[in-house]
Amino acid sequence: MPAIKTTLRRLAAPGIIALALISGNSFADAVRTIKIATAAESKPLSWGAIGHEPEGYEPDVLKAINAKLPQYKFVMEGAADIAQETGLVTGKYDMATGGYYKAPARSKQFLIPDAPIGASLMKIYSRSDSNINGMKDLVGKKIVPVTAGGGVYKFVTQWQQDNPNDKITIKASSAGVPYPDRLKEVQNGKYDALILPSNLGEQTVIDNQKLAIKASEPVVINNTYVLIHRSAQNQALNDDITKKLKELKADGTLDKLAQKWFGEDVSKYMK
């Protein structure tokens, strides 16, 4: 009998080892790598060139989400705006963040979680001694040209339609002039005002360069969202991101990260 038991143990051992190896491989296969494109030059929202770990509000939120979803491994890299959306369409990236608004065209093209990742507070930047505090104060003023088809252009166009008696002149431009340079153009009088979301780090530039520039109260507030490559496989990812973003808002994590990076609680503006 002892000999039979010994033989059985010897036969069983390889099977146990094999089972353990199979289980180990299954666990490894269960962790899915998610490639994410983040904004490369939008401090403090997100910044970090390719080859450098992205930093900022959105990367920190993504890390907090990943900590709650061990079945995924988030791998982030900074990318230019056009490279983000192009890479998302082709499937090079599974996800992208960059202060994106939800729009009908984007909703058709990408999966968008129901819960926002943040909020964009559109503000007017003007010289400290100006009388510009709201949109109607921009009548007859020189406004920094805005990106054609961008969020600011769409907002101003819609505002003009809603307020036909208050004529605001704004030009669309395809020139990618960095916003720190635009703030300086307001400072030196080339323009009277600049309209931008406040989550791009304008206040840091104003403080560091000691510019005599003031920011208005928000003239419009938009939720910002994660964009996800549309595929059947990513539907579960979309649902997981939605659930965890809701949890992070409820437990105060989004508030803490907004205070850390923006110096204000933008999460309270999320609709």
Tab-separated table of C-alpha atoms in Angstrom:
chain	number	residue	atom	x	y	z
A	1	MET	CA	0.000	0.000	0.000
A	2	PRO	CA	2.752	2.526	0.890
A	3	ALA	CA	4.321	1.924	-2.526
A	4	ILE	CA	1.003	2.549	-4.271
A	5	LYS	CA	0.496	5.797	-2.326
A	6	THR	CA	4.009	6.958	-3.224
A	7	THR	CA	3.380	6.203	-6.889
A	8	LEU	CA	0.087	8.099	-6.807
A	9	ARG	CA	1.793	11.097	-5.220
A	10	ARG	CA	4.452	11.076	-7.923
A	11	LEU	CA	1.827	10.922	-10.638
A	12	ALA	CA	-0.275	13.618	-9.039
A	13	ALA	CA	2.575	16.086	-8.479
A	14	PRO	CA	3.160	16.946	-12.178
A	15	GLY	CA	-0.576	17.438	-12.603
A	16	ILE	CA	-0.692	19.851	-9.690
A	17	ILE	CA	2.312	21.756	-11.037
A	18	ALA	CA	0.748	21.891	-14.484
A	19	LEU	CA	-2.528	23.118	-13.019
A	20	ALA	CA	-0.683	25.810	-11.098
A	21	LEU	CA	1.122	26.915	-14.245
A	22	ILE	CA	-2.121	27.026	-16.197
A	23	SER	CA	-3.785	29.027	-13.440
A	24	GLY	CA	-0.841	31.424	-13.398
A	25	ASN	CA	-1.036	31.946	-17.150
A	26	SER	CA	-4.784	32.482	-16.954
A	27	PHE	CA	-4.297	35.168	-14.313
A	28	ALA	CA	-1.647	36.906	-16.416
A	29	ASP	CA	-3.879	36.750	-19.476
A	30	ALA	CA	-6.770	38.223	-17.468
A	31	VAL	CA	-4.897	41.502	-16.916
A	32	ARG	CA	-5.531	43.564	-20.033
A	33	THR	CA	-3.170	46.394	-20.994
A	34	ILE	CA	-5.006	49.616	-21.846
A	35	LYS	CA	-3.026	52.144	-23.890
A	36	ILE	CA	-4.029	55.705	-23.076
A	37	ALA	CA	-3.141	58.963	-24.832
A	38	THR	CA	-3.035	61.985	-22.523
A	39	ALA	CA	-2.565	65.655	-23.400
A	40	ALA	CA	1.150	66.385	-23.781
A	41	GLU	CA	1.248	70.136	-23.101
A	42	SER	CA	-1.753	71.151	-21.009
A	43	LYS	CA	-0.316	71.670	-17.536
A	44	PRO	CA	-1.887	71.191	-14.966
A	45	LEU	CA	-4.620	69.198	-16.740
A	46	SER	CA	-2.041	66.815	-18.202
A	47	TRP	CA	1.453	67.059	-19.590
A	48	GLY	CA	4.465	64.887	-20.395
A	49	ALA	CA	6.183	64.244	-23.706
A	50	ILE	CA	6.530	60.747	-25.134
A	51	GLY	CA	8.977	58.763	-23.044
A	52	HIS	CA	8.059	60.596	-19.835
A	53	GLU	CA	5.454	59.610	-17.285
A	54	PRO	CA	2.415	61.896	-17.774
A	55	GLU	CA	1.612	64.187	-14.855
A	56	GLY	CA	-1.370	66.296	-13.895
A	57	TYR	CA	-4.998	66.035	-12.893
A	58	GLU	CA	-6.181	63.551	-15.522
A	59	PRO	CA	-3.197	61.160	-15.133
A	60	ASP	CA	-3.797	61.142	-11.367
A	61	VAL	CA	-7.485	60.354	-11.882
A	62	LEU	CA	-6.560	57.550	-14.279
A	63	LYS	CA	-4.193	56.092	-11.683
A	64	ALA	CA	-6.972	56.217	-9.082
A	65	ILE	CA	-9.316	54.410	-11.486
A	66	ASN	CA	-6.703	51.764	-12.276
A	67	ALA	CA	-6.179	51.118	-8.552
A	68	LYS	CA	-9.857	50.101	-8.407
A	69	LEU	CA	-9.694	47.963	-11.576
A	70	PRO	CA	-6.906	45.358	-11.164
A	71	GLN	CA	-8.079	43.515	-14.290
A	72	TYR	CA	-6.514	46.331	-16.332
A	73	LYS	CA	-3.029	47.790	-16.601
A	74	PHE	CA	-3.178	51.415	-17.717
A	75	VAL	CA	-0.202	52.565	-19.803
A	76	MET	CA	-0.201	56.316	-20.488
A	77	GLU	CA	1.768	58.465	-22.924
A	78	GLY	CA	1.549	62.124	-23.860
A	79	ALA	CA	0.379	62.922	-27.383
A	80	ALA	CA	-0.605	66.004	-29.393
A	81	ASP	CA	-4.347	66.647	-29.736
A	82	ILE	CA	-4.624	65.501	-33.348
A	83	ALA	CA	-2.539	62.398	-32.623
A	84	GLN	CA	-4.829	61.515	-29.734
A	85	GLU	CA	-8.059	61.395	-31.693
A	86	THR	CA	-6.425	59.854	-34.779
A	87	GLY	CA	-4.841	57.139	-32.643
A	88	LEU	CA	-8.153	56.521	-30.915
A	89	VAL	CA	-9.989	56.082	-34.225
A	90	THR	CA	-7.413	53.604	-35.561
A	91	GLY	CA	-7.209	51.644	-32.313
A	92	LYS	CA	-3.613	52.594	-31.556
A	93	TYR	CA	-4.994	53.856	-28.237
A	94	ASP	CA	-7.803	52.315	-26.218
A	95	MET	CA	-8.525	55.572	-24.383
A	96	ALA	CA	-7.732	59.273	-24.549
A	97	THR	CA	-8.057	62.179	-22.129
A	98	GLY	CA	-7.501	65.862	-22.819
A	99	GLY	CA	-10.356	67.938	-21.430
A	100	TYR	CA	-12.742	66.528	-24.052
A	101	TYR	CA	-16.365	67.678	-24.246
A	102	LYS	CA	-19.190	65.320	-25.153
A	103	ALA	CA	-20.628	66.109	-28.588
A	104	PRO	CA	-22.979	64.196	-30.924
A	105	ALA	CA	-20.217	63.471	-33.452
A	106	ARG	CA	-17.876	62.159	-30.745
A	107	SER	CA	-20.628	60.048	-29.211
A	108	LYS	CA	-21.094	58.312	-32.560
A	109	GLN	CA	-17.377	57.843	-33.131
A	110	PHE	CA	-16.264	56.807	-29.636
A	111	LEU	CA	-17.543	55.195	-26.472
A	112	ILE	CA	-17.933	57.862	-23.765
A	113	PRO	CA	-18.511	56.951	-20.103
A	114	ASP	CA	-21.683	58.363	-18.545
A	115	ALA	CA	-19.678	59.890	-15.674
A	116	PRO	CA	-17.390	62.890	-16.378
A	117	ILE	CA	-13.712	62.922	-15.409
A	118	GLY	CA	-13.741	66.668	-14.709
A	119	ALA	CA	-15.258	70.029	-15.560
A	120	SER	CA	-14.047	72.798	-17.835
A	121	LEU	CA	-14.717	76.314	-16.596
A	122	MET	CA	-14.624	78.738	-19.511
A	123	LYS	CA	-13.316	82.112	-18.359
A	124	ILE	CA	-12.405	85.477	-19.880
A	125	TYR	CA	-8.833	86.670	-19.304
A	126	SER	CA	-8.257	90.427	-19.542
A	127	ARG	CA	-5.972	93.087	-18.103
A	128	SER	CA	-6.477	93.762	-14.411
A	129	ASP	CA	-7.536	97.364	-15.084
A	130	SER	CA	-10.164	96.436	-17.689
A	131	ASN	CA	-13.929	96.564	-17.179
A	132	ILE	CA	-14.386	93.119	-18.745
A	133	ASN	CA	-16.227	90.734	-16.432
A	134	GLY	CA	-18.681	88.918	-18.689
A	135	MET	CA	-19.528	88.149	-22.311
A	136	LYS	CA	-21.485	91.377	-22.927
A	137	ASP	CA	-18.405	93.356	-21.923
A	138	LEU	CA	-16.647	91.948	-25.014
A	139	VAL	CA	-18.794	93.990	-27.413
A	140	GLY	CA	-16.420	96.168	-29.469
A	141	LYS	CA	-13.312	94.492	-27.984
A	142	LYS	CA	-10.431	92.724	-29.712
A	143	ILE	CA	-10.552	89.057	-28.783
A	144	VAL	CA	-7.694	86.607	-29.295
A	145	PRO	CA	-8.514	84.358	-32.317
A	146	VAL	CA	-9.720	80.899	-31.327
A	147	THR	CA	-9.235	77.471	-32.876
A	148	ALA	CA	-11.663	76.909	-35.755
A	149	GLY	CA	-14.286	74.353	-34.744
A	150	GLY	CA	-12.954	74.170	-31.180
A	151	GLY	CA	-14.932	74.367	-27.950
A	152	VAL	CA	-14.398	78.109	-27.450
A	153	TYR	CA	-15.424	78.908	-31.029
A	154	LYS	CA	-18.594	76.824	-30.695
A	155	PHE	CA	-19.451	78.444	-27.371
A	156	VAL	CA	-19.013	82.012	-28.656
A	157	THR	CA	-20.931	81.224	-31.853
A	158	GLN	CA	-23.834	79.812	-29.838
A	159	TRP	CA	-23.732	82.738	-27.415
A	160	GLN	CA	-23.930	85.160	-30.338
A	161	GLN	CA	-26.972	83.347	-31.713
A	162	ASP	CA	-28.630	83.559	-28.303
A	163	ASN	CA	-27.714	87.243	-27.917
A	164	PRO	CA	-28.152	88.798	-31.397
A	165	ASN	CA	-28.278	92.361	-30.040
A	166	ASP	CA	-24.778	92.137	-28.540
A	167	LYS	CA	-22.347	91.854	-31.426
A	168	ILE	CA	-19.039	90.197	-30.568
A	169	THR	CA	-16.326	89.942	-33.205
A	170	ILE	CA	-14.201	86.825	-32.955
A	171	LYS	CA	-11.961	85.282	-35.585
A	172	ALA	CA	-11.229	81.609	-36.107
A	173	SER	CA	-7.626	80.548	-36.563
A	174	SER	CA	-5.771	77.309	-37.268
A	175	ALA	CA	-2.527	78.694	-35.837
A	176	GLY	CA	-1.490	76.820	-32.707
A	177	VAL	CA	-0.096	79.758	-30.712
A	178	PRO	CA	0.638	78.623	-27.114
A	179	TYR	CA	-1.726	80.197	-24.605
A	180	PRO	CA	1.130	81.665	-22.484
A	181	ASP	CA	2.013	83.777	-25.531
A	182	ARG	CA	-1.655	84.704	-25.951
A	183	LEU	CA	-1.795	85.918	-22.341
A	184	LYS	CA	1.215	88.120	-23.046
A	185	GLU	CA	-0.578	89.546	-26.097
A	186	VAL	CA	-3.434	90.556	-23.806
A	187	GLN	CA	-0.941	92.025	-21.355
A	188	ASN	CA	0.787	94.155	-24.025
A	189	GLY	CA	-2.497	95.398	-25.498
A	190	LYS	CA	-2.514	93.558	-28.826
A	191	TYR	CA	-5.806	92.041	-27.721
A	192	ASP	CA	-8.329	92.984	-25.053
A	193	ALA	CA	-9.334	89.500	-23.957
A	194	LEU	CA	-8.712	85.792	-24.245
A	195	ILE	CA	-11.435	83.152	-23.748
A	196	LEU	CA	-10.196	79.757	-22.569
A	197	PRO	CA	-11.028	76.869	-20.220
A	198	SER	CA	-9.307	77.593	-16.898
A	199	ASN	CA	-7.912	74.054	-16.501
A	200	LEU	CA	-4.964	74.631	-18.842
A	201	GLY	CA	-2.754	76.308	-16.253
A	202	GLU	CA	-3.380	79.952	-17.087
A	203	GLN	CA	-3.236	81.063	-13.454
A	204	THR	CA	0.181	79.428	-13.020
A	205	VAL	CA	1.494	81.393	-16.029
A	206	ILE	CA	-0.054	84.613	-14.718
A	207	ASP	CA	1.525	84.115	-11.284
A	208	ASN	CA	4.940	82.944	-12.498
A	209	GLN	CA	5.323	85.722	-15.065
A	210	LYS	CA	3.665	88.333	-12.835
A	211	LEU	CA	1.181	89.336	-15.515
A	212	ALA	CA	-1.436	91.960	-14.685
A	213	ILE	CA	-4.200	89.673	-15.928
A	214	LYS	CA	-7.475	88.803	-14.221
A	215	ALA	CA	-9.861	85.898	-14.794
A	216	SER	CA	-13.639	86.309	-14.857
A	217	GLU	CA	-16.125	84.034	-13.167
A	218	PRO	CA	-17.003	81.031	-15.407
A	219	VAL	CA	-19.041	82.161	-18.419
A	220	VAL	CA	-19.930	78.562	-19.257
A	221	ILE	CA	-19.260	75.203	-17.635
A	222	ASN	CA	-18.804	71.927	-19.503
A	223	ASN	CA	-18.215	68.412	-18.245
A	224	THR	CA	-15.079	66.743	-19.616
A	225	TYR	CA	-14.932	63.063	-20.508
A	226	VAL	CA	-12.710	60.100	-21.253
A	227	LEU	CA	-12.936	58.950	-24.885
A	228	ILE	CA	-12.719	55.205	-25.580
A	229	HIS	CA	-12.046	53.396	-28.870
A	230	ARG	CA	-15.367	52.004	-30.044
A	231	SER	CA	-15.327	48.186	-30.080
A	232	ALA	CA	-17.343	45.339	-28.576
A	233	GLN	CA	-14.422	44.471	-26.287
A	234	ASN	CA	-14.277	48.012	-24.910
A	235	GLN	CA	-17.929	48.151	-23.866
A	236	ALA	CA	-17.024	46.485	-20.550
A	237	LEU	CA	-14.143	48.965	-20.139
A	238	ASN	CA	-16.567	51.835	-20.733
A	239	ASP	CA	-18.934	50.501	-18.067
A	240	ASP	CA	-16.060	49.968	-15.602
A	241	ILE	CA	-14.750	53.516	-16.092
A	242	THR	CA	-18.242	54.954	-15.562
A	243	LYS	CA	-18.711	53.059	-12.301
A	244	LYS	CA	-15.315	53.978	-10.842
A	245	LEU	CA	-15.548	57.665	-11.797
A	246	LYS	CA	-18.850	57.856	-9.912
A	247	GLU	CA	-17.167	56.255	-6.874
A	248	LEU	CA	-14.218	58.673	-7.024
A	249	LYS	CA	-16.559	61.652	-7.113
A	250	ALA	CA	-18.639	60.298	-4.228
A	251	ASP	CA	-15.639	59.579	-1.971
A	252	GLY	CA	-14.071	63.012	-2.557
A	253	THR	CA	-11.072	61.858	-4.600
A	254	LEU	CA	-11.898	64.069	-7.600
A	255	ASP	CA	-12.299	67.041	-5.270
A	256	LYS	CA	-8.878	66.437	-3.670
A	257	LEU	CA	-7.136	66.054	-7.039
A	258	ALA	CA	-8.825	69.194	-8.406
A	259	GLN	CA	-7.660	71.162	-5.370
A	260	LYS	CA	-4.141	69.752	-5.826
A	261	TRP	CA	-3.776	70.649	-9.493
A	262	PHE	CA	-6.164	73.574	-10.109
A	263	GLY	CA	-6.384	75.181	-6.691
A	264	GLU	CA	-10.168	74.987	-6.886
A	265	ASP	CA	-12.828	72.285	-6.659
A	266	VAL	CA	-13.973	71.919	-10.244
A	267	SER	CA	-15.756	68.656	-9.377
A	268	LYS	CA	-18.601	70.620	-7.756
A	269	TYR	CA	-19.418	72.009	-11.203
A	270	MET	CA	-19.889	68.562	-12.754
A	271	LYS	CA	-23.449	68.220	-13.990
